[in-house]
Short mmCIF file of C-alpha atoms and ligand atoms in Angstrom, two decimals:
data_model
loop_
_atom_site.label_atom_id
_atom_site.label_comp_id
_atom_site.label_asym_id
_atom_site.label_seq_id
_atom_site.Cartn_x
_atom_site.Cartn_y
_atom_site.Cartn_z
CA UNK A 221 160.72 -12.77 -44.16
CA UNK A 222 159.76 -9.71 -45.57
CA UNK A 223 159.79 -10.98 -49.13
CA UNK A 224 157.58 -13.89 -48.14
CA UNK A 225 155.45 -11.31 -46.41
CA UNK A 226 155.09 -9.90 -50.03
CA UNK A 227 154.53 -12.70 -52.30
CA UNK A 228 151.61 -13.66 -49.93
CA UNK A 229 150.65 -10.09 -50.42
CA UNK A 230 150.63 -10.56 -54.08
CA UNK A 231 149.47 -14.03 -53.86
CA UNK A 232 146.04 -12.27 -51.86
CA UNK A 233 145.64 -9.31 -54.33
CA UNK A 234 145.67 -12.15 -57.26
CA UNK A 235 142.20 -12.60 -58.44
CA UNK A 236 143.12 -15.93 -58.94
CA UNK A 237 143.81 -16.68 -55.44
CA UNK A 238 142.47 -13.84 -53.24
CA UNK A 239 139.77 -15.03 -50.71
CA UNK A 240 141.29 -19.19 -50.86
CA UNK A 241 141.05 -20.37 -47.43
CA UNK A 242 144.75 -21.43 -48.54
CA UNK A 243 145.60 -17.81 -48.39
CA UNK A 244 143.57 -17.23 -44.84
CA UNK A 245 145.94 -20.24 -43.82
CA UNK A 246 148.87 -18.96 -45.38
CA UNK A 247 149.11 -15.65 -43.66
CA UNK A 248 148.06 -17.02 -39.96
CA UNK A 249 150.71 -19.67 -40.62
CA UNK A 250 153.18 -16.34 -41.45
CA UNK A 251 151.17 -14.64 -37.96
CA UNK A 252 153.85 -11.73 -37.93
CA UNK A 253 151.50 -9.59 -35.24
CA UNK A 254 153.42 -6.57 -34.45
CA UNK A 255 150.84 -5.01 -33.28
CA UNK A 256 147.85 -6.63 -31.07
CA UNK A 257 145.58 -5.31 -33.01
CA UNK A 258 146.64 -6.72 -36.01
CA UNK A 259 144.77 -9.55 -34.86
CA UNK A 260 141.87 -10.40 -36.72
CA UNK A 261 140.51 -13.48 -35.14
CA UNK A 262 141.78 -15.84 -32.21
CA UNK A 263 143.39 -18.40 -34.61
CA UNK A 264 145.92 -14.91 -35.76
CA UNK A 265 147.04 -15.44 -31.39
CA UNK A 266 147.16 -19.03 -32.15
CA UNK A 267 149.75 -19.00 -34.63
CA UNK A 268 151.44 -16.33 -33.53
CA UNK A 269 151.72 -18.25 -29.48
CA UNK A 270 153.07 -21.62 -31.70
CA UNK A 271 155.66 -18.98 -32.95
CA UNK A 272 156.38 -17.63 -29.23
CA UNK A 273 156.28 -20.33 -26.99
CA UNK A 274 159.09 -22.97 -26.55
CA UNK A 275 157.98 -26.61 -28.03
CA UNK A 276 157.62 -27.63 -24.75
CA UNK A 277 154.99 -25.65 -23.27
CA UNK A 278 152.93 -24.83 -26.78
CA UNK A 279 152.81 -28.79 -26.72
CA UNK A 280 151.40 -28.26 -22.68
CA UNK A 281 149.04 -25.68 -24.39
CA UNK A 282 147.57 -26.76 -27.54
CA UNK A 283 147.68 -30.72 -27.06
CA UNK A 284 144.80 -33.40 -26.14
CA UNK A 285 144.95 -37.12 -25.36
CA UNK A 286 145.48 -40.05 -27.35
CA UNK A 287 145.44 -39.31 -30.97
CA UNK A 288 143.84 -35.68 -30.07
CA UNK A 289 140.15 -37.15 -31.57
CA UNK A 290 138.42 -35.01 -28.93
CA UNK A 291 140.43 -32.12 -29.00
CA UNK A 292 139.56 -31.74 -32.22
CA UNK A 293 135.69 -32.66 -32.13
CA UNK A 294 134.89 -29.88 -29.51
CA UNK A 295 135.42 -27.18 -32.12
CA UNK A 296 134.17 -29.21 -35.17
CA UNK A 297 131.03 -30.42 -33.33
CA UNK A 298 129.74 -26.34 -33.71
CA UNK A 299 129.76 -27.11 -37.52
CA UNK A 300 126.43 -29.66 -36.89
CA UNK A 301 124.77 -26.02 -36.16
CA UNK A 302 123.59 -23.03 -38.38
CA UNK A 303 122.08 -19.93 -37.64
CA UNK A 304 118.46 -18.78 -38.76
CA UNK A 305 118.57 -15.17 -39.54
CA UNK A 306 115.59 -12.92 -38.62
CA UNK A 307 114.94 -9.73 -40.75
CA UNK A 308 113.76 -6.23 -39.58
CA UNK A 309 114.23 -6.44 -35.96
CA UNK A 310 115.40 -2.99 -34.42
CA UNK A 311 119.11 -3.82 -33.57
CA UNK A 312 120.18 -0.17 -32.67
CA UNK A 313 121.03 -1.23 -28.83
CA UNK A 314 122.65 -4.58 -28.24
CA UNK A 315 123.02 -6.02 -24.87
CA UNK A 316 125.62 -8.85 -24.39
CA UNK A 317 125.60 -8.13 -20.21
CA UNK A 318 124.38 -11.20 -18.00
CA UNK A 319 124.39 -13.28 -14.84
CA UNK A 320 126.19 -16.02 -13.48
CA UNK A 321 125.17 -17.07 -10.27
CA UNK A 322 124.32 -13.77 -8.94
CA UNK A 323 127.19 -12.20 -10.90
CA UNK A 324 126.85 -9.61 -12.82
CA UNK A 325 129.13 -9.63 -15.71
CA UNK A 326 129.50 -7.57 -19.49
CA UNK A 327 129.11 -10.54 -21.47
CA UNK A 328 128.62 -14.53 -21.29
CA UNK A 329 132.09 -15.26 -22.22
CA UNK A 330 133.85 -16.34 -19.03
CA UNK A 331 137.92 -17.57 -19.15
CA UNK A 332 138.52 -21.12 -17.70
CA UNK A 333 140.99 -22.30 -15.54
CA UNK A 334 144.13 -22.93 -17.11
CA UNK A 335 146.84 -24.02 -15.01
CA UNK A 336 150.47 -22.95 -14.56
CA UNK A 337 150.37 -19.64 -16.40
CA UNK A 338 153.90 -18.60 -16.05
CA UNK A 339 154.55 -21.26 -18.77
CA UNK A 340 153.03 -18.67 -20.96
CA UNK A 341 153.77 -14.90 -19.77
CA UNK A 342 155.35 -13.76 -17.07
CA UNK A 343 152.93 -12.26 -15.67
CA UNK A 344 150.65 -15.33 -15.99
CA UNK A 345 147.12 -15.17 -14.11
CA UNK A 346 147.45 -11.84 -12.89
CA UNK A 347 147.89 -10.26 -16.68
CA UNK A 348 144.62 -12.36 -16.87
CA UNK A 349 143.15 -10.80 -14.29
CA UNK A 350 143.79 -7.27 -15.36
CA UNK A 351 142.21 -7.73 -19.08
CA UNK A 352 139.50 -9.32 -16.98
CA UNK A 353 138.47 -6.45 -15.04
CA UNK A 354 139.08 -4.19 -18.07
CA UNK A 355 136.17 -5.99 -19.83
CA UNK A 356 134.67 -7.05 -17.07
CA UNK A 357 134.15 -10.96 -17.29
CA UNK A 358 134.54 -13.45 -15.43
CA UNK A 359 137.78 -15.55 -14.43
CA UNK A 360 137.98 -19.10 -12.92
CA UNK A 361 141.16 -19.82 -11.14
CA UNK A 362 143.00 -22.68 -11.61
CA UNK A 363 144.21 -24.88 -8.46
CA UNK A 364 147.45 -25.06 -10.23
CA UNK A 365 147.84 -21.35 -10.96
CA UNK A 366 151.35 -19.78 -10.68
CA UNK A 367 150.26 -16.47 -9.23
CA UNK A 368 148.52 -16.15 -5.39
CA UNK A 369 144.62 -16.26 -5.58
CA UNK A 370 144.79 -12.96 -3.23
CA UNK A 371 147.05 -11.35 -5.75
CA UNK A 372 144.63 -12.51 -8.84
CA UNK A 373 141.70 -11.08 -6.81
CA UNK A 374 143.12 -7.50 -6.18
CA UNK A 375 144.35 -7.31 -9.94
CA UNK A 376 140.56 -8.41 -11.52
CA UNK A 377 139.10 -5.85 -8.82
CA UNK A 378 136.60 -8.17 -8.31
CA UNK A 379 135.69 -11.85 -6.61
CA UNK A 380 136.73 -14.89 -9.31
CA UNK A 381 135.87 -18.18 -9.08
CA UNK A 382 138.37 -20.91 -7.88
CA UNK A 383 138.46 -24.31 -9.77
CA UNK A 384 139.53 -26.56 -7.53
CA UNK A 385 141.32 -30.29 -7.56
CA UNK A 386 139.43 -32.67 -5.12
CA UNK A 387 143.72 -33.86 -4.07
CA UNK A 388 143.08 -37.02 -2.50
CA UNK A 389 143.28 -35.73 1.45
CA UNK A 390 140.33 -34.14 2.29
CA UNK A 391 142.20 -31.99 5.00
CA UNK A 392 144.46 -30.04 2.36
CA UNK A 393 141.79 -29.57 -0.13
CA UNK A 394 139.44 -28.40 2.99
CA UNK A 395 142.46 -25.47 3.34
CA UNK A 396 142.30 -24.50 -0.25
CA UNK A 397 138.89 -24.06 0.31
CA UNK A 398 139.06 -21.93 3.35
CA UNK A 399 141.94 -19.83 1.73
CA UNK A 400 139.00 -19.44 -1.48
CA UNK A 401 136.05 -18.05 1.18
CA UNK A 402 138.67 -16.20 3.09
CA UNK A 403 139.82 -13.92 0.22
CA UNK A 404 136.40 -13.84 -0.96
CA UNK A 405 135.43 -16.52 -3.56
CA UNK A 406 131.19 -17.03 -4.37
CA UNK A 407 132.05 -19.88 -5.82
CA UNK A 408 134.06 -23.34 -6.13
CA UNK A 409 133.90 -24.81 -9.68
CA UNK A 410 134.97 -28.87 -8.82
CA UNK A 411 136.95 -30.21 -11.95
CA UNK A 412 135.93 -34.20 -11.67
CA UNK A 413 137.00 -35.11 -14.98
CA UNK A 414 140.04 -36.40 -14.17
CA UNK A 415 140.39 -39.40 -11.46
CA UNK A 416 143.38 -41.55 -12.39
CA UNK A 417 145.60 -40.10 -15.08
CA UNK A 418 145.68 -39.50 -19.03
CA UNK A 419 147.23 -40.45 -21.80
CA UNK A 420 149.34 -37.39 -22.71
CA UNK A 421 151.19 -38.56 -26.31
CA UNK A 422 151.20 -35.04 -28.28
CA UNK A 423 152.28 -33.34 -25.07
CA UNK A 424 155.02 -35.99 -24.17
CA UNK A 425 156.37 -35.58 -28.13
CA UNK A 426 156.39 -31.58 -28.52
CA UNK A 427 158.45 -32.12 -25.13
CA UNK A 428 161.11 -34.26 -26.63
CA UNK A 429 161.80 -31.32 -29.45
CA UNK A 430 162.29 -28.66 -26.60
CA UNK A 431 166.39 -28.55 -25.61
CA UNK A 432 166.11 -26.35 -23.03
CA UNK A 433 166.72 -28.53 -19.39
CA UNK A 434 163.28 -29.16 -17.58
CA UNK A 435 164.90 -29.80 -14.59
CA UNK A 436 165.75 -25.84 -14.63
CA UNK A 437 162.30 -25.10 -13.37
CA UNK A 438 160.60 -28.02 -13.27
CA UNK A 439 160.87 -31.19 -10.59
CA UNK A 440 161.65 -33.91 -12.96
CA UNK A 441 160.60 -37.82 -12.70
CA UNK A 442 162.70 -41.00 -12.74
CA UNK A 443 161.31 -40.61 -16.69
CA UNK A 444 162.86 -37.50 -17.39
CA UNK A 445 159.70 -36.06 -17.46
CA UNK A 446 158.49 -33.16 -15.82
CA UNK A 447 156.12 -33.62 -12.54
CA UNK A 448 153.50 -31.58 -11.47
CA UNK A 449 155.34 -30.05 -8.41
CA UNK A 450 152.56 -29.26 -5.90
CA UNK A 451 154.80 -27.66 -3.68
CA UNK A 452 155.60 -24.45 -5.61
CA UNK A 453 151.90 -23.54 -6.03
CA UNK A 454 150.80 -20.62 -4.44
CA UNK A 455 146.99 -22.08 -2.91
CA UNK A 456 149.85 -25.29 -1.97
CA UNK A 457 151.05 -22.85 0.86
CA UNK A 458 151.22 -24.25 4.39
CA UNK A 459 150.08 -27.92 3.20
CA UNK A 460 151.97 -30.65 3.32
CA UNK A 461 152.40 -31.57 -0.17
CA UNK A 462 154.46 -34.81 0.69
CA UNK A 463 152.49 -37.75 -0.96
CA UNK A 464 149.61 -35.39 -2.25
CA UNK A 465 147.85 -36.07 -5.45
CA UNK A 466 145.65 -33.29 -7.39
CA UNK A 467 142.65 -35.87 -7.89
CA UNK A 468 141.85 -38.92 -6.04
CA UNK A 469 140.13 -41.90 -8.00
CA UNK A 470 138.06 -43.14 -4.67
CA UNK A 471 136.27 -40.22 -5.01
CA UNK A 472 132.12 -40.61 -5.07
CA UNK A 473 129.18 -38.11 -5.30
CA UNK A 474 129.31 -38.38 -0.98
CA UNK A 475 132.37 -35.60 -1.94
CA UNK A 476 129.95 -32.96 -2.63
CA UNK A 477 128.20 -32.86 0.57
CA UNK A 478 131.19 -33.55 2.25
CA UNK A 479 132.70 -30.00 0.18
CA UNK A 480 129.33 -28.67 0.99
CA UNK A 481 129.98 -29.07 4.51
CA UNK A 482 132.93 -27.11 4.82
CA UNK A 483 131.73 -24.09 2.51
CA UNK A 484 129.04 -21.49 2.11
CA UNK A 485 130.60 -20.94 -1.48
CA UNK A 486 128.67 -22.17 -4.05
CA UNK A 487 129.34 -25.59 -5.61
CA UNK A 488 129.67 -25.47 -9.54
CA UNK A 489 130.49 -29.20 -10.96
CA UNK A 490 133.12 -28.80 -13.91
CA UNK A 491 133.46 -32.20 -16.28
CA UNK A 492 129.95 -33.24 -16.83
CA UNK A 493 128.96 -34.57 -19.88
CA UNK A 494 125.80 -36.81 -19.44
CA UNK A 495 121.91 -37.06 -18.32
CA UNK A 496 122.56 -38.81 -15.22
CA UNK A 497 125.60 -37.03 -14.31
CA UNK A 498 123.47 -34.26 -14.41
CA UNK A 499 120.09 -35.34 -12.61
CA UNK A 500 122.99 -36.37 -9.74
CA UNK A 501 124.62 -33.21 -9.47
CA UNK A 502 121.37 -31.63 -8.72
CA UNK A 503 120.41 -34.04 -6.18
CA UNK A 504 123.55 -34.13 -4.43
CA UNK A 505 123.41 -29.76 -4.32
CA UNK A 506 125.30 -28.52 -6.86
CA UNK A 507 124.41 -25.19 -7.86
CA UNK A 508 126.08 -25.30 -11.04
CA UNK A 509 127.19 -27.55 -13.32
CA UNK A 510 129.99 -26.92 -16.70
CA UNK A 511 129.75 -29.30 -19.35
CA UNK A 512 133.57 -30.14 -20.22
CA UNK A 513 135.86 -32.49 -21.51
CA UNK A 514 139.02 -30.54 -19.99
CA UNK A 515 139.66 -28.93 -23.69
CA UNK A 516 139.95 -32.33 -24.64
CA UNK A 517 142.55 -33.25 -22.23
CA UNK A 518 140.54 -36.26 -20.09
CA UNK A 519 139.12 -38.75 -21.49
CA UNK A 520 139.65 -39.71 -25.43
CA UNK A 521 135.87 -39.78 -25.83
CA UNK A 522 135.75 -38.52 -29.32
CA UNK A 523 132.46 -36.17 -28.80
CA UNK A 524 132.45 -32.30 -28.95
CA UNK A 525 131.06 -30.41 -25.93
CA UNK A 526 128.50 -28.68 -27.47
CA UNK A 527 127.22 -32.49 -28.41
CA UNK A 528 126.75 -32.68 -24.56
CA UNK A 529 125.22 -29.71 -24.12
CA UNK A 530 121.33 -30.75 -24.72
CA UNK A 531 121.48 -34.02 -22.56
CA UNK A 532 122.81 -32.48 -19.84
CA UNK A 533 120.52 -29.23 -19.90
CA UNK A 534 117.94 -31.21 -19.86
CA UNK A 535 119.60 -33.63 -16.89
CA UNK A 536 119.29 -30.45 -14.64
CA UNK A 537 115.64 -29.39 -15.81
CA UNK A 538 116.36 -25.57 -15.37
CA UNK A 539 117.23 -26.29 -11.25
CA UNK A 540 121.08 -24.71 -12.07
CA UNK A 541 122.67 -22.81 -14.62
CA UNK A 542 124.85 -24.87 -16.95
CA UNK A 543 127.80 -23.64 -18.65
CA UNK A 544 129.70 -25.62 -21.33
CA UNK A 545 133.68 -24.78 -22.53
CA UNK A 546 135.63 -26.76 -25.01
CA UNK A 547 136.67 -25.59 -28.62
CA UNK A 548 134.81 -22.19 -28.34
CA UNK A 549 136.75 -19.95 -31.45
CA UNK A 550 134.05 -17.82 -32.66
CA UNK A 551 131.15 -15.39 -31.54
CA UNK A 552 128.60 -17.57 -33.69
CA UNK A 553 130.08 -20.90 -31.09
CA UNK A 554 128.79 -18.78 -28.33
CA UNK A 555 125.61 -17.96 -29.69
CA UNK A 556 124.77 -21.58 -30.51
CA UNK A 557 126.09 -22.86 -27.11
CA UNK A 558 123.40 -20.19 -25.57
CA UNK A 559 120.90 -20.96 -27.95
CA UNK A 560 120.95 -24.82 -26.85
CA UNK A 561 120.73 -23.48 -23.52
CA UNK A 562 123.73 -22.76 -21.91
CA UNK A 563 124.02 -19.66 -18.96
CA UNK A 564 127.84 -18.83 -20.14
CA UNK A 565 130.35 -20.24 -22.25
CA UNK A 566 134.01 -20.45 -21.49
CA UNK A 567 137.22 -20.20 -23.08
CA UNK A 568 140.56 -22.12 -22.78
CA UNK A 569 143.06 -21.91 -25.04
CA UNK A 570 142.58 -18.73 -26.95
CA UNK A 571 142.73 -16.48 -24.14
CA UNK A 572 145.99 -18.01 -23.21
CA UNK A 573 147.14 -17.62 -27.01
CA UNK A 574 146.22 -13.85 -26.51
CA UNK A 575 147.99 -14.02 -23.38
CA UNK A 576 151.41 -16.21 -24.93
CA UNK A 577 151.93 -12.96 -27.32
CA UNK A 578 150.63 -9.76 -25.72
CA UNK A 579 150.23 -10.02 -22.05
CA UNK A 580 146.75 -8.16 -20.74
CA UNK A 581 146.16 -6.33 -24.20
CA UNK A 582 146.23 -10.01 -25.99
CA UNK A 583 144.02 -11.44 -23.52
CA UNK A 584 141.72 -8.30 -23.81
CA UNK A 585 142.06 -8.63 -27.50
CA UNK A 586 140.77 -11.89 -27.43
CA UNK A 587 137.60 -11.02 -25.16
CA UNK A 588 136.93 -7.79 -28.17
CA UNK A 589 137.28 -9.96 -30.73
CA UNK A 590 134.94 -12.72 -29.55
CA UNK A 591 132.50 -10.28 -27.56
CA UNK A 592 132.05 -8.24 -31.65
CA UNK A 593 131.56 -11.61 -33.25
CA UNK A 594 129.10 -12.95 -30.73
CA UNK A 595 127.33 -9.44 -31.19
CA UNK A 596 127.33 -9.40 -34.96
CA UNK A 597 125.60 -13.21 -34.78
CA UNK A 598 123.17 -11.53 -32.36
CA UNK A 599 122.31 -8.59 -35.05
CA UNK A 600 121.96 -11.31 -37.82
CA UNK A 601 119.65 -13.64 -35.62
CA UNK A 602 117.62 -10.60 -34.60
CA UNK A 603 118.34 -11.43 -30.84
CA UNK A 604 118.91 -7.54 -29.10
CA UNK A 605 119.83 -9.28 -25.50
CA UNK A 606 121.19 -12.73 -24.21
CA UNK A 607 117.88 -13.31 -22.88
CA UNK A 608 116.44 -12.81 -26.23
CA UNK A 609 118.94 -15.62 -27.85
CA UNK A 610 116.66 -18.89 -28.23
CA UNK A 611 116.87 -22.55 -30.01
CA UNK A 612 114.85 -21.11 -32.81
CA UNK A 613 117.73 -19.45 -34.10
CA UNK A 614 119.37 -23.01 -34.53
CA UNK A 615 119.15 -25.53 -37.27
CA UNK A 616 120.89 -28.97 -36.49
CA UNK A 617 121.92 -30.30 -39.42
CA UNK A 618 123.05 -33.69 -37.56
CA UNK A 619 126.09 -33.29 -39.14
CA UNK A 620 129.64 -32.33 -38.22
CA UNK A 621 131.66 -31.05 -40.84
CA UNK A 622 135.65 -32.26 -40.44
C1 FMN B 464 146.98 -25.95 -20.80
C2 FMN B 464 145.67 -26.23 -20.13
C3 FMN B 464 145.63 -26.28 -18.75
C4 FMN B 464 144.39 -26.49 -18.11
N1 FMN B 464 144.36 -26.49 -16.74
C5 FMN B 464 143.19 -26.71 -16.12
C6 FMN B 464 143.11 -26.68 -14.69
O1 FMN B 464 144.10 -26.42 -14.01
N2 FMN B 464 141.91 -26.96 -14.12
C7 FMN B 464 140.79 -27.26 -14.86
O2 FMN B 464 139.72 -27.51 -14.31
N3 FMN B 464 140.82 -27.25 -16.22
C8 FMN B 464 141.98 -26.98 -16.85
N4 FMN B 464 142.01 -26.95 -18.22
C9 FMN B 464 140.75 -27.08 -18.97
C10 FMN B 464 140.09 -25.70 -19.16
O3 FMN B 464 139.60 -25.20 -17.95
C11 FMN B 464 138.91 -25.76 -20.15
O4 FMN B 464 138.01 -26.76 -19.76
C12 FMN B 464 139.35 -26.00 -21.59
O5 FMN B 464 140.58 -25.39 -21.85
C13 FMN B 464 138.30 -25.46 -22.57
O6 FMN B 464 138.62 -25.79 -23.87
P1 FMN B 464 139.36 -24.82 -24.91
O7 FMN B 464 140.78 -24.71 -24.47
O8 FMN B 464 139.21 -25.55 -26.20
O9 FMN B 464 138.64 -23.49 -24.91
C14 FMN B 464 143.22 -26.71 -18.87
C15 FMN B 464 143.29 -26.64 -20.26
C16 FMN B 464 144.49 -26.39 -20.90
C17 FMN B 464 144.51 -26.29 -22.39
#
């Protein structure tokens, strides 16, 4: 190891070579991170999480659906984008605070509901929670989280959203929601995305490499694969799980009034991707809306989220704030999501690589490293405050580099 760790060396100090992306690749591929802050970039957590994790749940992690088309496209789609730099603007005090739905937060980077953490760390959401309150941004809780919402609350010092799945009885998802307001949840982000199933192949294959027993934590079906087990999730408490699904496909836009109904929270629509879905949400009382594609993980539709991002912006007319995830990697991703209009911008995976390797400090490592690229693109577009961050920084090239 070591001696690879020095012919790279030498490979990089080669005039020849130094500066190849093949190097770049080389050493995240080698992604020894002894320290956390050896990290230079998310994609130095990335490699290093493939290196940590078992095959089984990196595969959970990192895969999409199908042939992983749009998995891929959310991060390439930023590519169709490049920055216009302004000269000889006073940069001296940069602002990167902002507000989400009456939240206050330190930046516009906000970490997305990823279910089952304890896959990942063993501390799971609440090690999320803590580098969350450290930099103070906001966390979306998975339905499907391994640690209590109550516990995630105390550790982030602060409310969080909850993301919830609709289930398909309206009486156990009307407790989840309950459980949300009780412990002091502004808002319910609806994940709608997903109605009947996906196509899981890369997932399904990384599982067949993994020979530890699934069955050791894990209910497992009549195919030997694992099953979502409802039962064992903390918001799953004192409901019937017997016969219940996460989503329902009989679901219509009635289900927002009818969630409406039973809550004062507010109503944020996660998995919207068009005009019309849009113009609907709005007239059915949504207060929010989050462009997404589930990190690629719905349907295999084959078109970045940040491709999404101007129809539906202008679907909702400035009535709600709009918030897009999917393939985020970079600072200068989240200043072109905001510049085409977006309130926040969320991140999946690399907050979960940060947390795979180094608990809270990779997770807050993560935020850093994103919140200093996002500010340097600021600087270089002459844009002081998010406010200040507009589509003339933007040139759309119409084309995606792959
Ligand atoms: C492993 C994994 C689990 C996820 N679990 C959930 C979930 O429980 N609820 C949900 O609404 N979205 C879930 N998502 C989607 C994320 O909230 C988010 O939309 C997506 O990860 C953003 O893309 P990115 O990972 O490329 O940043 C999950 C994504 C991944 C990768």
């Amino acid at each position: 190891m070591s001696d690879r760790r020095a012919l790279l060396k030498f490979l990089a100090a080669s005039p020849l070579l130094g500066g190849l992306g093949v190097m770049q690749k080389a050493f995240a591929e080698e992604a020894v991170l002894a320290a956390v802050g050896d990290a230079l970039d998310v994609f130095d957590f990335e490699a290093a999480a493939r290196r940590t994790l078992p095959p089984a749940h990196w595969g959970y992690l990192a895969s999409g659906v199908d042939g992983d088309v749009t998995l891929r496209a959310n991060s390439e789609a930023y590519s169709r984008w490049q920055l216009r730099p302004r000269r000889f603007v006073d940069v001296s005090h940069m602002d990167l605070s902002t507000e989400i739905l009456g939240m206050k937060v330190k930046s516009p980077v906000l970490l997305c509901p990823i279910g089952s953490q304890r896959a990942f760390h063993p501390e799971a959401e609440v090690a999320v929670a803590r580098g969350a309150r450290t930099r103070d941004q906001l966390l979306v809780l998975s339905t499907v989280a391994s640690a209590a919402l109550e516990d995630v609350i105390a550790a982030r010092g602060a409310p969080v959203w909850l993301q919830l799945y609709t289930t398909n009885r309206f009486e156990a998802t009307t407790r989840i929601v309950k459980r949300a307001e009780a412990a002091g949840c502004p808002v319910v982000a609806v994940t709608v995305d997903l109605p009947a199933g996906r196509n899981t192949v890369t997932a399904t294959r990384f599982r067949s490499h993994d020979t530890r027993t699934c069955s050791a934590c894990h209910v497992v079906g009549p195919s030997g694969n694992p099953q979502p087990n409802l039962a064992l999730k903390p918001l799953m408490a004192g409901i019937d799980t017997q016969g219940l699904g996460q989503t329902s496909p009989s679901l219509t836009w009635d289900f927002i009034k009818q969630l409406k109904d039973v809550t004062k929270m507010k109503v944020v629509i996660k998995g919207i991707e068009s005009r019309e879905d849009a113009a609907l949400a709005v007239e059915h009382g949504a207060d929010g809306l989050m462009v997404s594609n589930h990190g690629g993980r719905a349907l295999e539709s084959g078109r970045g989220t940040i491709e999404s991002l101007a129809e539906v912006v202008q679907g909702a007319a400035g009535r709600i704030p709009v918030i897009v995830d999917g393939g985020v990697r970079r600072g200068t991703d989240v200043y072109k999501a905001l510049a085409l209009g977006a309130t926040a911008v969320g991140i999946g995976r690399p907050y979960v690589w940060g947390l795979s390797t180094f608990g809270q400090q990779g997770v807050e490592r993560v935020m850093d490293l994103l919140n200093s690229e996002l500010r340097l693109a600021m600087v270089g577009c002459g844009a002081r405050t998010i406010k200040e961050i507009s589509a003339s920084s933007l040139i759309d090239t119409g084309r995606v580099q792959r």
